[in-house]
Each structure stands twice: as structure tokens, then as C-alpha cells.
Short mmCIF file of C-alpha atoms in Angstrom, two decimals:
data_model
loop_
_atom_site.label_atom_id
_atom_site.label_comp_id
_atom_site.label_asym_id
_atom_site.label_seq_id
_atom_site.Cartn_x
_atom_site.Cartn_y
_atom_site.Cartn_z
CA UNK A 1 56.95 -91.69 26.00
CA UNK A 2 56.74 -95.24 24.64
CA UNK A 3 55.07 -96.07 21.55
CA UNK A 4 53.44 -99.64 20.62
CA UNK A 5 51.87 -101.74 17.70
CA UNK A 6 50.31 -105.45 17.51
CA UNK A 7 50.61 -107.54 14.29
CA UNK A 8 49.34 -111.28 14.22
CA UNK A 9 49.72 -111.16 18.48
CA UNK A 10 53.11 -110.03 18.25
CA UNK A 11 53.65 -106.75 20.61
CA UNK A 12 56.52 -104.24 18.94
CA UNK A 13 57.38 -101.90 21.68
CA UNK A 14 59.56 -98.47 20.65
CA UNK A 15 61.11 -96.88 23.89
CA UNK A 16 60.89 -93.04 22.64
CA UNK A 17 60.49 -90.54 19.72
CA UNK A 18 64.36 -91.43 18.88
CA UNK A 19 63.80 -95.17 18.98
CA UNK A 20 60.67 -95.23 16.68
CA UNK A 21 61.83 -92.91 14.30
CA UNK A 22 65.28 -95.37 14.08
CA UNK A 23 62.99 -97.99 13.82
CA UNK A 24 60.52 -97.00 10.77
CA UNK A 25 63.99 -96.08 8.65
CA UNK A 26 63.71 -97.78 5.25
CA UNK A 27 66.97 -100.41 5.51
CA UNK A 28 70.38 -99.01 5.33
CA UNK A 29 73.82 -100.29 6.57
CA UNK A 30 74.67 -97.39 9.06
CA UNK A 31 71.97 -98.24 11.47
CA UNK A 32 72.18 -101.48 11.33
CA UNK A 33 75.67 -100.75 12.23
CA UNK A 34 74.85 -98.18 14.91
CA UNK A 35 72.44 -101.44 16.14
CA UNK A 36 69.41 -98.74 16.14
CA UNK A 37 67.70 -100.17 12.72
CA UNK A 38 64.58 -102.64 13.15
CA UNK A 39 65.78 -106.14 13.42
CA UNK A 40 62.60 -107.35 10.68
CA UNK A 41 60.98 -105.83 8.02
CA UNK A 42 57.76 -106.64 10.02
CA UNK A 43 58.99 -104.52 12.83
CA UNK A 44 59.76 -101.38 10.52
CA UNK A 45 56.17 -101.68 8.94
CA UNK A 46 55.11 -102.02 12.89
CA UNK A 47 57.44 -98.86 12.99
CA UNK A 48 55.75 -96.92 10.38
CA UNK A 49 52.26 -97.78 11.35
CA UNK A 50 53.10 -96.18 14.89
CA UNK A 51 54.85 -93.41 13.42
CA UNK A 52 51.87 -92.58 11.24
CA UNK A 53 49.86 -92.09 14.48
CA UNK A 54 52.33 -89.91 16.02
CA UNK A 55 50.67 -86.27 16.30
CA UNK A 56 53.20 -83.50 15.02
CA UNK A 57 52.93 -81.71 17.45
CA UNK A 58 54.81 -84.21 19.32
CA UNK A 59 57.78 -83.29 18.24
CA UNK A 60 57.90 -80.36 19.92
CA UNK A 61 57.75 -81.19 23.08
CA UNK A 62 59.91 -84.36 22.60
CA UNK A 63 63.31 -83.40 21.81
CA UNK A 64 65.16 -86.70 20.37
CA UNK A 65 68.48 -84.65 21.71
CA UNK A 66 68.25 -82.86 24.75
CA UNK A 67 68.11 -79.33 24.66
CA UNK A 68 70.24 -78.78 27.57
CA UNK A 69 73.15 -80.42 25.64
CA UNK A 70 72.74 -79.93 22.14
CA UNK A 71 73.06 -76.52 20.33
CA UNK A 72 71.48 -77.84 16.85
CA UNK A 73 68.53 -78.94 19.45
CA UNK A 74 68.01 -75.25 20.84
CA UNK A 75 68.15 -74.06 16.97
CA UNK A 76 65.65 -75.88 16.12
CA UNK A 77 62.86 -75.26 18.81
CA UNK A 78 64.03 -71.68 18.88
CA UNK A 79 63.40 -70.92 15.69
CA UNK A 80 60.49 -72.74 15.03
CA UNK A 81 57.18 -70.63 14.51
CA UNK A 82 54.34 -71.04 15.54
CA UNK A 83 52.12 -68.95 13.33
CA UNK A 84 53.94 -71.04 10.42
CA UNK A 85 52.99 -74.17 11.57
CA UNK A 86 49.42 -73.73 12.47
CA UNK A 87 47.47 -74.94 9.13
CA UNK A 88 48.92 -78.38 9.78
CA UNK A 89 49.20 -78.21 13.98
CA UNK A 90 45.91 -80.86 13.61
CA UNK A 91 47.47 -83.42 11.75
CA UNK A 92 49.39 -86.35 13.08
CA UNK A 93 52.78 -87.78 10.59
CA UNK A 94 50.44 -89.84 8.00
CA UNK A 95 47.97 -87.42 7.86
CA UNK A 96 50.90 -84.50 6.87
CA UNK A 97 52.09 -87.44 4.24
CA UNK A 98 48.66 -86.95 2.52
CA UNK A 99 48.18 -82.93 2.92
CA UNK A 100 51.82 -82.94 1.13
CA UNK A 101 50.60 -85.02 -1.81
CA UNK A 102 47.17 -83.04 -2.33
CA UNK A 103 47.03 -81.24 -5.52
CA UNK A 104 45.72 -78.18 -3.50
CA UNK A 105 49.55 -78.05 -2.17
CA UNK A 106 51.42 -75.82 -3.84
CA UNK A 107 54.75 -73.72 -4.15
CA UNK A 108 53.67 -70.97 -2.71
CA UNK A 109 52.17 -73.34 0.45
CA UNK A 110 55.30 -75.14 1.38
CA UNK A 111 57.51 -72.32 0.83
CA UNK A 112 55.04 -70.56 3.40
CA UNK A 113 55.00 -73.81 5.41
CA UNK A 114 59.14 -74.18 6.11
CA UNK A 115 59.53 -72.16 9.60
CA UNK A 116 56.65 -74.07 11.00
CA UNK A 117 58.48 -77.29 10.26
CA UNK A 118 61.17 -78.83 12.23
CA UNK A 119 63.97 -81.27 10.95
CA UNK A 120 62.59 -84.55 13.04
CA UNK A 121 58.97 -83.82 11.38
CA UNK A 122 60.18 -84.03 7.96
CA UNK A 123 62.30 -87.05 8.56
CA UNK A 124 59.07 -88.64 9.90
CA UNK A 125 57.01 -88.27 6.91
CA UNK A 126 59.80 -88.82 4.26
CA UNK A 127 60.01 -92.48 6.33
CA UNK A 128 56.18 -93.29 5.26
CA UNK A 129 56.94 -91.93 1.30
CA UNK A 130 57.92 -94.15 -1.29
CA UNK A 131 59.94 -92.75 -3.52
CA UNK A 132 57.43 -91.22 -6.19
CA UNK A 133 56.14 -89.26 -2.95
CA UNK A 134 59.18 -87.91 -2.33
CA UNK A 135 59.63 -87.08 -6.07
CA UNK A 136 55.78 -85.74 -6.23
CA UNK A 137 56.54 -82.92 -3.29
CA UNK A 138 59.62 -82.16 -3.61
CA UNK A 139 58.76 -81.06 -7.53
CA UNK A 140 56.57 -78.64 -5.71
CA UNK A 141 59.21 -76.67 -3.96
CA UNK A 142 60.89 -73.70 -5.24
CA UNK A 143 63.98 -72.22 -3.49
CA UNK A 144 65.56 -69.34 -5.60
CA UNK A 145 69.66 -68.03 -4.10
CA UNK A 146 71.48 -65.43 -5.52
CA UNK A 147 74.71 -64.38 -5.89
CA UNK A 148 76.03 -63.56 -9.17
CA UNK A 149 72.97 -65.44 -11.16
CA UNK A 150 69.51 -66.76 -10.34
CA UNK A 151 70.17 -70.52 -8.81
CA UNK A 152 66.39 -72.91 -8.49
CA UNK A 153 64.13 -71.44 -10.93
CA UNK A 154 62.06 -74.54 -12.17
CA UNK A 155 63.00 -75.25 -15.60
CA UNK A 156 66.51 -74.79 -14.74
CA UNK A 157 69.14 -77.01 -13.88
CA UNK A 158 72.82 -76.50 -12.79
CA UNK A 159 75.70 -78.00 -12.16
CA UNK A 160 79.07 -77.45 -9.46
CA UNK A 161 81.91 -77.04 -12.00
CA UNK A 162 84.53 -79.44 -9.79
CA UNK A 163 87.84 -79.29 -10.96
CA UNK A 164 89.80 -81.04 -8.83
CA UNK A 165 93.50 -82.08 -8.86
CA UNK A 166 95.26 -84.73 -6.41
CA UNK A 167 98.70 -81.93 -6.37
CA UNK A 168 96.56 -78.80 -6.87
CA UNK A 169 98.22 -78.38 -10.09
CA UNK A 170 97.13 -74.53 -11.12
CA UNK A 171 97.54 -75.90 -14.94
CA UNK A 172 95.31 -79.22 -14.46
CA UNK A 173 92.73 -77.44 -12.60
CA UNK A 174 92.42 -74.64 -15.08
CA UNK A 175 92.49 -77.81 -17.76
CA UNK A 176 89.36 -79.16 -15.98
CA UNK A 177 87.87 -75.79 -15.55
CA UNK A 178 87.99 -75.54 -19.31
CA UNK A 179 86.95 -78.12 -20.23
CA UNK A 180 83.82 -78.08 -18.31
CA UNK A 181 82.89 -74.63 -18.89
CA UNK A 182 82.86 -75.51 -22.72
CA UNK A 183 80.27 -78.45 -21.86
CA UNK A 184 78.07 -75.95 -19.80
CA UNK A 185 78.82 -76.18 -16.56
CA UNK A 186 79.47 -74.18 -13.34
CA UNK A 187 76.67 -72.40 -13.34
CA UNK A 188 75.88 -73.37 -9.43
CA UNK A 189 79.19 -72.48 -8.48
CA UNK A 190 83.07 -73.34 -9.48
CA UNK A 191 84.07 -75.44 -6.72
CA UNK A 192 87.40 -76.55 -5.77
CA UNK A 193 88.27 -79.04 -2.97
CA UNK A 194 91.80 -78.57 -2.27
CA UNK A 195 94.35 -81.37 -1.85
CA UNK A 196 96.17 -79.44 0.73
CA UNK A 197 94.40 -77.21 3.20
CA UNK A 198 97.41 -74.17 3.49
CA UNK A 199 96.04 -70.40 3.31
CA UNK A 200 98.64 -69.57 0.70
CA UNK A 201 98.04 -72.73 -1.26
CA UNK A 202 93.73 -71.98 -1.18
CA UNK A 203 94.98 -68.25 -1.92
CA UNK A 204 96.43 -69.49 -5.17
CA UNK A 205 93.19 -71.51 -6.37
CA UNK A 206 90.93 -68.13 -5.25
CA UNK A 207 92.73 -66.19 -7.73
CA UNK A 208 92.81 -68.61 -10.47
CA UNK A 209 89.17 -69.12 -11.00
CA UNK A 210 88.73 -65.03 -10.36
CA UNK A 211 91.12 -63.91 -12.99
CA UNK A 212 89.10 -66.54 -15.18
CA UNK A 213 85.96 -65.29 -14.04
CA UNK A 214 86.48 -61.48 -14.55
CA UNK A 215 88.94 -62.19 -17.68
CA UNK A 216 85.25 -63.50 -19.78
CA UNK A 217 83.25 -61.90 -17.33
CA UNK A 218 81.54 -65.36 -16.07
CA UNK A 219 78.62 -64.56 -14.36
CA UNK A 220 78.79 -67.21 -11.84
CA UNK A 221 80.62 -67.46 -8.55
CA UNK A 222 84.18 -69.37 -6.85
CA UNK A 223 84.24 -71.43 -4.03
CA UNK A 224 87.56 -73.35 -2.74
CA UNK A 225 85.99 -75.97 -0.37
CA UNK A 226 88.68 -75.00 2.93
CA UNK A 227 87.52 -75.35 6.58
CA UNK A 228 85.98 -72.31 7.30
CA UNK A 229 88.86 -71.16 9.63
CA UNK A 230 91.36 -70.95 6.93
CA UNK A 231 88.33 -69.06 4.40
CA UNK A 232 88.08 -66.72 7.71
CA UNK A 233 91.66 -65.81 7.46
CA UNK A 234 91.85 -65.39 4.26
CA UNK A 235 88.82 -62.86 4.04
CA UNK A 236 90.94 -61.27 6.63
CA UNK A 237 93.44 -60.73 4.11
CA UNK A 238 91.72 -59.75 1.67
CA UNK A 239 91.88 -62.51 -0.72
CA UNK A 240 88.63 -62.73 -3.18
CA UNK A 241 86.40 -65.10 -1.53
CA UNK A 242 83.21 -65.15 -3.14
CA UNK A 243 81.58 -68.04 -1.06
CA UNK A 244 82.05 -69.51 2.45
CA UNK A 245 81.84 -72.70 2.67
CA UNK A 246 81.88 -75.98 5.72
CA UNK A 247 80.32 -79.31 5.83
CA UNK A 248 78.18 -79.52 8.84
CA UNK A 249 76.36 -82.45 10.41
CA UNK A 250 72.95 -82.90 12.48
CA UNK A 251 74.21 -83.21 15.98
CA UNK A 252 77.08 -80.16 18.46
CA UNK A 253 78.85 -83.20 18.73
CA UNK A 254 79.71 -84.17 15.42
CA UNK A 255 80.20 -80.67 14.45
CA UNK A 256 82.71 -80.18 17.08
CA UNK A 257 84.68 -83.35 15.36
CA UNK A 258 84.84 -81.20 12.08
CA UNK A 259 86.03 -78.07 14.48
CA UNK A 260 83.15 -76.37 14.09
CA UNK A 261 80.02 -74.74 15.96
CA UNK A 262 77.18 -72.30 15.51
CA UNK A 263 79.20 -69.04 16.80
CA UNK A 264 81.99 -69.96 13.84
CA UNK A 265 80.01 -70.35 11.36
CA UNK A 266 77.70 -67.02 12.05
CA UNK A 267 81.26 -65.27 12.35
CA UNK A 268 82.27 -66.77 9.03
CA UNK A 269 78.57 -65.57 7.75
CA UNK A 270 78.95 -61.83 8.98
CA UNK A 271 82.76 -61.93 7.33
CA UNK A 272 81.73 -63.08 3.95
CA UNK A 273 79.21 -60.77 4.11
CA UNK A 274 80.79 -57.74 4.55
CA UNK A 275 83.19 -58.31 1.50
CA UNK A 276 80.11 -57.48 -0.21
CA UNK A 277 81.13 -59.79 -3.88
CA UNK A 278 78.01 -60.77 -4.63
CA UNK A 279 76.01 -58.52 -7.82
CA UNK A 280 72.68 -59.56 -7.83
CA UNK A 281 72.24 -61.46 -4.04
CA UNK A 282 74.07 -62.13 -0.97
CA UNK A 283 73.49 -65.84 -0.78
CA UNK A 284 77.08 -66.11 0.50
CA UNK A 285 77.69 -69.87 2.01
CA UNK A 286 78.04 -73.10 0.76
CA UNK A 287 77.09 -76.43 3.37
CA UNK A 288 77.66 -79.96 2.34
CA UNK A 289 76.10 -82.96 4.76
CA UNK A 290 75.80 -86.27 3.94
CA UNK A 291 74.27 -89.19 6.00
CA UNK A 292 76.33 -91.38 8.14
CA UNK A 293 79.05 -88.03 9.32
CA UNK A 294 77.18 -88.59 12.73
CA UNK A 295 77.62 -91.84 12.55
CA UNK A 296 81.09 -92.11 11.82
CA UNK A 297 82.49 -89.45 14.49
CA UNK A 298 80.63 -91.65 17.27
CA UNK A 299 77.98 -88.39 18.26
CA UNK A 300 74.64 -89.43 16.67
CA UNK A 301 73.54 -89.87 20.07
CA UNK A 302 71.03 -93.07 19.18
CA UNK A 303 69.37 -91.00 16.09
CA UNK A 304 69.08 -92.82 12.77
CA UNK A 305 71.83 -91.43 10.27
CA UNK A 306 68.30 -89.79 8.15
CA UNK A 307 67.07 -88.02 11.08
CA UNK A 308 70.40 -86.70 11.67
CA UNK A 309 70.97 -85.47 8.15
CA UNK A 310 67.55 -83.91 8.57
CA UNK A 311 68.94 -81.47 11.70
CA UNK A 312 71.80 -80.56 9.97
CA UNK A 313 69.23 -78.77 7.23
CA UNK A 314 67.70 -76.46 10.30
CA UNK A 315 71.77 -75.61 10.65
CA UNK A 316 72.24 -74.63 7.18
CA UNK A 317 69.23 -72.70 6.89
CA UNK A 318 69.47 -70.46 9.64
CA UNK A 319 72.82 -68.87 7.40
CA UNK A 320 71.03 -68.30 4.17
CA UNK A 321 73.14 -70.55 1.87
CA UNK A 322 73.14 -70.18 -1.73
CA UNK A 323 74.19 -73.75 -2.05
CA UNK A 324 73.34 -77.18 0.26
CA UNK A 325 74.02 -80.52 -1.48
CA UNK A 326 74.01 -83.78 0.23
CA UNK A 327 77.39 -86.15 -0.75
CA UNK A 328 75.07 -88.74 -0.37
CA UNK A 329 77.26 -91.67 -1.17
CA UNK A 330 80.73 -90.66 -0.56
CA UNK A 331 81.26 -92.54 3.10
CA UNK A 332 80.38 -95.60 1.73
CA UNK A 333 78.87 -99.01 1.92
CA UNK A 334 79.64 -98.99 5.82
CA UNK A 335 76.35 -96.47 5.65
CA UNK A 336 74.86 -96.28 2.12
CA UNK A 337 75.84 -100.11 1.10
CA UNK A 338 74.37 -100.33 -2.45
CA UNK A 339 72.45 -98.49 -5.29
CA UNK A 340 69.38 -98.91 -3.78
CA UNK A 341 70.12 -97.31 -0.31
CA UNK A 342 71.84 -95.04 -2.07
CA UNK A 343 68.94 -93.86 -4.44
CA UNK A 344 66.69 -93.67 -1.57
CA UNK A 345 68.89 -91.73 0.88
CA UNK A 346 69.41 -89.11 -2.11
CA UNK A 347 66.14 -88.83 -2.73
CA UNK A 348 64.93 -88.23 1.15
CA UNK A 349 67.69 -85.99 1.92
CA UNK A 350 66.67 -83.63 -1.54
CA UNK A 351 62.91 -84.15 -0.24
CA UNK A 352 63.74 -83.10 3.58
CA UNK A 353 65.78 -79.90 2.73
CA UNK A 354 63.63 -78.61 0.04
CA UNK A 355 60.61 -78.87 2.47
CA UNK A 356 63.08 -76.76 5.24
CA UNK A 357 63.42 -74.20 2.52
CA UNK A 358 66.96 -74.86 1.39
CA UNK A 359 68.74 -74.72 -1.90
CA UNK A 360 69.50 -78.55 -2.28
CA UNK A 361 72.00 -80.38 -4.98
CA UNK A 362 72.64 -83.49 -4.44
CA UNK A 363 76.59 -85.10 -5.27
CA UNK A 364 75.14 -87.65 -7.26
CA UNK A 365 78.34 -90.42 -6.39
CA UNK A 366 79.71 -93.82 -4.80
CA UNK A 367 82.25 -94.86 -3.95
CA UNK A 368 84.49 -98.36 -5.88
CA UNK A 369 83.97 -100.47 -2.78
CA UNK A 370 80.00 -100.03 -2.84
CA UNK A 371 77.72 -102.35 -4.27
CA UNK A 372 76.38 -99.58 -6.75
CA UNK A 373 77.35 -98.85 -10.83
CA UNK A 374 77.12 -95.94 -12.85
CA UNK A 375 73.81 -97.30 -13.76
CA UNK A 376 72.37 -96.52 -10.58
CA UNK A 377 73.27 -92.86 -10.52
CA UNK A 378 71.75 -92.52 -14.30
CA UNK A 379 68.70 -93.87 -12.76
CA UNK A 380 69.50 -91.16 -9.79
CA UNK A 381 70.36 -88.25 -11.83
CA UNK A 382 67.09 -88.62 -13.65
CA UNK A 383 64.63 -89.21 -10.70
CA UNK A 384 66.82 -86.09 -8.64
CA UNK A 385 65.98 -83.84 -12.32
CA UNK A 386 62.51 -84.75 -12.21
CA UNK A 387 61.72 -84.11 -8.69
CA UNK A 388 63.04 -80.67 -9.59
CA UNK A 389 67.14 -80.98 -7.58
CA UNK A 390 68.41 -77.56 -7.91
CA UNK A 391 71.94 -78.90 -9.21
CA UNK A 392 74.71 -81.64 -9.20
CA UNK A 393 78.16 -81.94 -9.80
CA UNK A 394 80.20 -82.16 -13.15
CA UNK A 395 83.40 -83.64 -13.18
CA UNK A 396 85.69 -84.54 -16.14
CA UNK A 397 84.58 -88.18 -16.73
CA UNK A 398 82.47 -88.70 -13.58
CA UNK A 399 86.16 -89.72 -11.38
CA UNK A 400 87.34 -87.33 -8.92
CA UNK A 401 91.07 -88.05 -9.22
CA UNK A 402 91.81 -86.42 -5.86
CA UNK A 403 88.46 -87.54 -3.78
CA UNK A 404 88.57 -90.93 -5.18
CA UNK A 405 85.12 -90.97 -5.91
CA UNK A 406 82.90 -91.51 -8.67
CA UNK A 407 79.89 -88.95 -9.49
CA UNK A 408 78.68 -87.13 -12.42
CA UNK A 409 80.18 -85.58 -15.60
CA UNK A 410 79.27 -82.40 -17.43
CA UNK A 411 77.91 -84.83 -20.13
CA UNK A 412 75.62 -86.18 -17.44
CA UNK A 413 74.57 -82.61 -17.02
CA UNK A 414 73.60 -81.80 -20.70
CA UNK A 415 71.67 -85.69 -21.35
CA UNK A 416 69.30 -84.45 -18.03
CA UNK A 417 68.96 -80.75 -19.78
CA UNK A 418 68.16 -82.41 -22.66
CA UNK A 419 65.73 -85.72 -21.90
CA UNK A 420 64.04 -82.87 -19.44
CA UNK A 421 64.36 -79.70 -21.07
CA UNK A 422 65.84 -77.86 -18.61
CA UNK A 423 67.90 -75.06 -19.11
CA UNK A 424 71.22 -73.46 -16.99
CA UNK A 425 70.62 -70.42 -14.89
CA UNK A 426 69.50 -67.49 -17.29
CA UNK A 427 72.53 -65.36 -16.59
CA UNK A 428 75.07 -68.09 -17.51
CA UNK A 429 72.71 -69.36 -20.49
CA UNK A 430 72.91 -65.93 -22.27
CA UNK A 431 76.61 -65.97 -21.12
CA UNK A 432 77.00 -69.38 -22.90
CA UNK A 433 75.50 -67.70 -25.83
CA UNK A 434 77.56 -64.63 -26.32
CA UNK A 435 81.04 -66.81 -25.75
CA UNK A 436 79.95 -69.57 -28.77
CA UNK A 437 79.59 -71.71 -26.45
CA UNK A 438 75.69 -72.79 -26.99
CA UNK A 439 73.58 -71.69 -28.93
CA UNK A 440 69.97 -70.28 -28.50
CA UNK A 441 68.12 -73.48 -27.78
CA UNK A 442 70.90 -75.33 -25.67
CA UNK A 443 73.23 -76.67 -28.08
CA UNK A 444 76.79 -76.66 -28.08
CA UNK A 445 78.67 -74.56 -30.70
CA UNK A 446 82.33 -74.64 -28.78
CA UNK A 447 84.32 -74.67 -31.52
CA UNK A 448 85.20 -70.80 -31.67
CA UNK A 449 84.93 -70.39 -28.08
CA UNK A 450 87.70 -72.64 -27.14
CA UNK A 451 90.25 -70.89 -28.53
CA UNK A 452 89.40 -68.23 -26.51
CA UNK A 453 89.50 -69.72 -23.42
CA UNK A 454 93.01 -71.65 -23.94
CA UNK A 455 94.95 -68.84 -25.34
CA UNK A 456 93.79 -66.90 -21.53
CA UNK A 457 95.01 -70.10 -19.34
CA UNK A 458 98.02 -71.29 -21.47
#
């Protein structure tokens, strides 16, 4: 079906669904590199003024992948329900825009709301929001995991405790750990990406955060960031896997470059499962995405890098996560080029998976070769805390010395708690408490605390 508009006699045509939702994109360097964006800013606002038309219920009987050859594509029509989506069935894109934004919209609506939505409808109406929309509704949502503590409360705010090393040195990871545990942190999760990718070598980093977990009886939970086939053999061997995780991406194809699929993961899902870790939930996986992975592996099929990030939310949710979190600038200026597209892509991608019904952090980070500053992720860390971001990452000094990267340090993490007063998960706040750590209004009181920990570790 082709779409039109007509500003001062000029006809903008849009071929399909797929071309005018590529076409109403707010700028960014991956689709101008994919040659899908609009070639004017007069031809986006023509773009956007279509797609505002566009009923929603067009979207369900215009798959922008096929269905026949697409697996995220049968996932999402699948599942979708009907019952779910029947207060807003009327409305066309611009008319869901302002239904979102009425103060008659609340929590309880949109969490009601998520299985009637599908990925491509959300990505429509997040490309008519400025930014303070996005902010305005996606303060609304409320998703609540659990594993070992309470993770999206509102008036909370955590943080992945990411103590990376470039040699997976046990010492200079349990260093990091340390030190970030003594600012607050790891309350989301204490996340690892390994340098090296060997079951013996992930094996090692498992047991190092576990003895530190169960040695102060931390209640929070460990993830080493593997591919999901080496977490799968190491639940096999018992090894104490508390979270599964995988990055995933919005299209079979480009989750086939990253070796994965839907049967995988639910295997993964089922195995995790049944080791039966968690205390208080079984929230058990852990799915990063970031725009421009479609992109990059050459299998976005025509779909703007947005819309693409948007489909990989309906693959995440279908396995319950405890944590999603977009890595929204870590490709780089090839698809997020500056602060700006940066800022906006974080803030669509928190927006879109919130309304879904997911759990969503957001790696607040760039990369050196990007036109963007540390600046522009203070001014991104706030906007993510005040549209209510469930958590971020903290890394000694905001630089990953084995990713490369630059994102956000556990003293980023406390000046948000405090400018905001927001407050960690309750479990790991009375936790912080009884170690020294804080004290009862948010403080930090390490000094007797660290003793503690570095007499354990060295």
C-alpha cells in the first residue's frame, strides 16, 4: 500500500509501511547509510504527517517483514492480543501519540495496554514525540523483575556493577567489583563481559562474584555476559549461573549472524530455569540490543535501524527478562554519529520497550571516534532518570578498559540518586546499610566496610 502527502505542490510518495516508517525517522547516520532515511527535512515532516494518518490497525495486516520468512515477524502477530488492544483499535498513529500523553493514562493502563501493542506501532508513535513526550510516557510505566531483589519500583534507581578487565584478571575484576560495591552499585545485576569467551575461563568469573556474593550475603544477582551456548554448557555442568544472558536484534537474520534463534534462546530459558537460583523471582535472562546490529550484519531488510530495535523488544519479552538495556551508542558514529542522535535514540529505545512491558536500562555510552562528550551523557543520564530508566551501568571512571568504550561511573549513579532522590532496590539499600556502606538516607559511610570487603578478596 502506498502512502502520499502534498506540501507547497510538491507530491512525497512512500512505497509501503517499511518505506514511510524509514522515512518519518528523526535524522541519524545509519539510515542515511542504509540509503532508507528521507533525503530533506521537508520530506520527513511529509513523512510524519502521513504516518500520523496511518490507522493502527494497519500494522497488522502489513507486515514490514514477511511472515513467511521472518521468525521475529510470526512472534509478533502471534502473540499479539486482541482483547489487549481494543481500547485503542479506533485510533490511527497521531491520535495514539495524544491518548499516551492524556493525564487519564496511567500505570496501570499501559501496563494493561503492552500485549495489544506490536513493536512497528510503538516505533510509529515514538517517530511523532519529541523528546519530553517520550520522557512524559515513559515516566508512566512501571515494570517490576525479580530475582534476588525488587528491580523498577519508581523511586528507585539501579545500576549494572561492570567490572571488566581486558586479561580477565580474577584480582582486577574483584578490584573493580570492590570498588563499586562501596559506591552503591550492582544492585541491577553484577555483570561481567569476558575478554575471552572459553567455558573454563567464564567458569572462573561465575565463581568469583558467587563466593563474593554468598561470602556478605549480597542480595543481588551474577551475570558473565557469554553467548548463550557456552552459559548452556555451563548450566549443564553445574556451574552457578544465576542469569542467562544474549544480545539479540530485531530481524531472524541478524540473529542468525550472532548464532542465535528463537528455539536457543527458549532452550537457554527452560535451562536457567530449572537451576532454580533465584529467592524472591525467576526473572532469569538478561538481553542487550542496540540500534544499528541490523544494520551492520547486512539483514535489516529495508527497516530503519529504530524500527528494528523496536522488534527486537517483542523478542525479549516473550522470555521474561529481568534485565533489557539498549547499548545505545556503542557501534558508533557510522549509526548514532553525535550526542544528539545519540540522546534521542536512547531516549526512543527506553520509551519503546517500556511501552512493550520490558525492564529497560539503557548503557548510557559512546564511543572516542563519535562526535559526542561526557557532557552529553550527563545531559542523558538525567533525562533517562527522569523519565523513570530502570538502571544504567557503573564502571570505574566511566572507561571500559576492555570494551573500549566510554559510559557511566558509579559516581554518575549516586549524583542521579541524589539530584532525583531516588533510592537502590530496597533489598540492596538495607544491605548497604547493615555492611557501613550507606547510611539510612543514602549516604556513604564506607569507611568500616572496606576493610571488610578487601581482607575477603586479598
Amino acid at each position: 500500500m502506498a502512502y502520499q502527502h502534498t506540501i507547497h505542490q510538491h507530491v512525497y510518495r512512500f512505497e509501503d509501511l517499511k518505506d514511510l516508517l524509514a522515512k518519518a525517522s528523526p535524522l541519524r547516520s545509519g539510515d542515511v547509510l542504509a540509503g532508507i532515511a528521507s533525503a530533506t527535512y521537508e520530506e520527513r515532516v511529509a513523512a510524519q504527517i502521513t504516518l500520523a494518518d496511518v490507522p493502527l490497525k494497519d500494522f497488522l495486516n502489513n507486515a514490514i517483514i514477511p511472515y513467511e520468512t521472518d521468525e521475529i515477524t510470526r512472534l509478533i502477530i502471534d502473540s499479539h492480543d486482541i482483547l489487549a488492544f481494543e481500547p485503542i483499535a479506533h485510533l490511527t498513529v497521531g491520535e495514539f501519540r495524544d491518548w499516551l500523553l492524556g493525564d487519564d493514562i496511567d500505570t496501570v493502563t499501559l501496563q494493561n495496554l503492552k500485549w495489544g501493542l506490536t513493536p512497528e506501532m510503538v516505533a510509529a508513535v515514538s517517530k511523532l514525540m519529541r523528546n519530553q513526550d517520550l520522557i512524559a510516557v515513559a515516566q508512566k510505566c512501571e515494570v517490576v523483575t525479580k530475582f534476588r531483589n525488587t528491580i523498577g519500583l519508581k523511586g528507585h534507581f539501579s545500576t549494572r556493577l561492570q567490572p571488566n578487565h581486558p586479561t580477565d584478571d580474577p584480582k582486577g575484576i574483584a578490584a573493580s567489583m570492590i570498588d563499586g560495591l562501596l559506591y552503591g552499585s550492582g544492585d541491577a545485576v553484577i555483570g561481567i563481559n569476558p575478554a575471552m569467551d572459553s567455558p573454563s575461563g567464564v567458569n572462573t568469573l561465575l565463581k568469583l562474584i558467587d563466593t563474593l556474593r554468598q561470602q556478605f550475603d549480597i542480595p543481588t544477582q551474577s551475570c558473565v555476559l557469554s553467548h548463550i551456548t557456552t552459559t548452556l554448557e555451563l548450566i549443564n555442568s553445574g556451574a552457578p549461573v544465576d542469569l542467562c544472558f544474549q544480545s539479540i536484534a530485531g530481524t531472524q537474520l541478524a540473529n542468525s549472524s550472532f548464532g542465535i534463534n528463537l528455539d536457543l534462546i527458549a532452550e537457554a530459558y527452560d535451562a536457567t530455569l530449572s537451576l532454580n537460583r533465584g529467592t524472591i523471582g525467576n526473572n532469569v535472562m538478561y538481553f542487550e540490543t542496540g540500534q544499528g546490529s541490523a544494520l551492520s550484519a547486512n539483514a535489516h531488510h529495508g527497516v530503519d535501524q529504530q524500527t528494528c530495535e523496536a522488534r527486537a523488544y517483542a523478542m525479549a519479552r516473550k522470555f521474561n527478562p529481568l534485565l533489557v538495556n539498549t547499548v545505545v551508542g556503542f557501534i558508533g558514529p557510522e549509526y548514532l554519529y553525535d550526542g544528539k542522535q545519540i540522546i534521542r535514540a536512547a531516549l526512543e529505545d527506553h520509551f519503546c520497550g517500556k511501552l512493550l512491558g520490558l525492564p529497560m536500562g539503557v548503557d548510557v555510552c559512546y564511543t572516542n571516534h563519535a562526535e559526542a562528550d561526557q557532557d552529553d551523557m550527563d545531559n542523558l543520564l538525567t533525562l533517562l532518570g527522569v523519565a523513570g530508566c530502570n538502571f544504567v551501568m557503573g564502571i570505574p571512571g566511566s572507561d571500559d578498559i576492555m570494551l573500549n568504550y566510554q559510559s557511566t561511573s558509579f559516581h554518575d549513579a549516586l549524583y542521579l540518586r541524589k539530584v532525583l532522590g531516588l533510592r537502590p532496590v530496597p533489598e540492596f539499600e538495607q544491605w548497604l546499610m547493615r555492611q557501613g556502606i550507606t547510611d539510612n538516607v543514602g549516604r556513604l559511610t564506607h569507611s568500616q566496610a572496606m576493610g571488610k570487603l578487601m581482607d575477603h578478596l586479598f
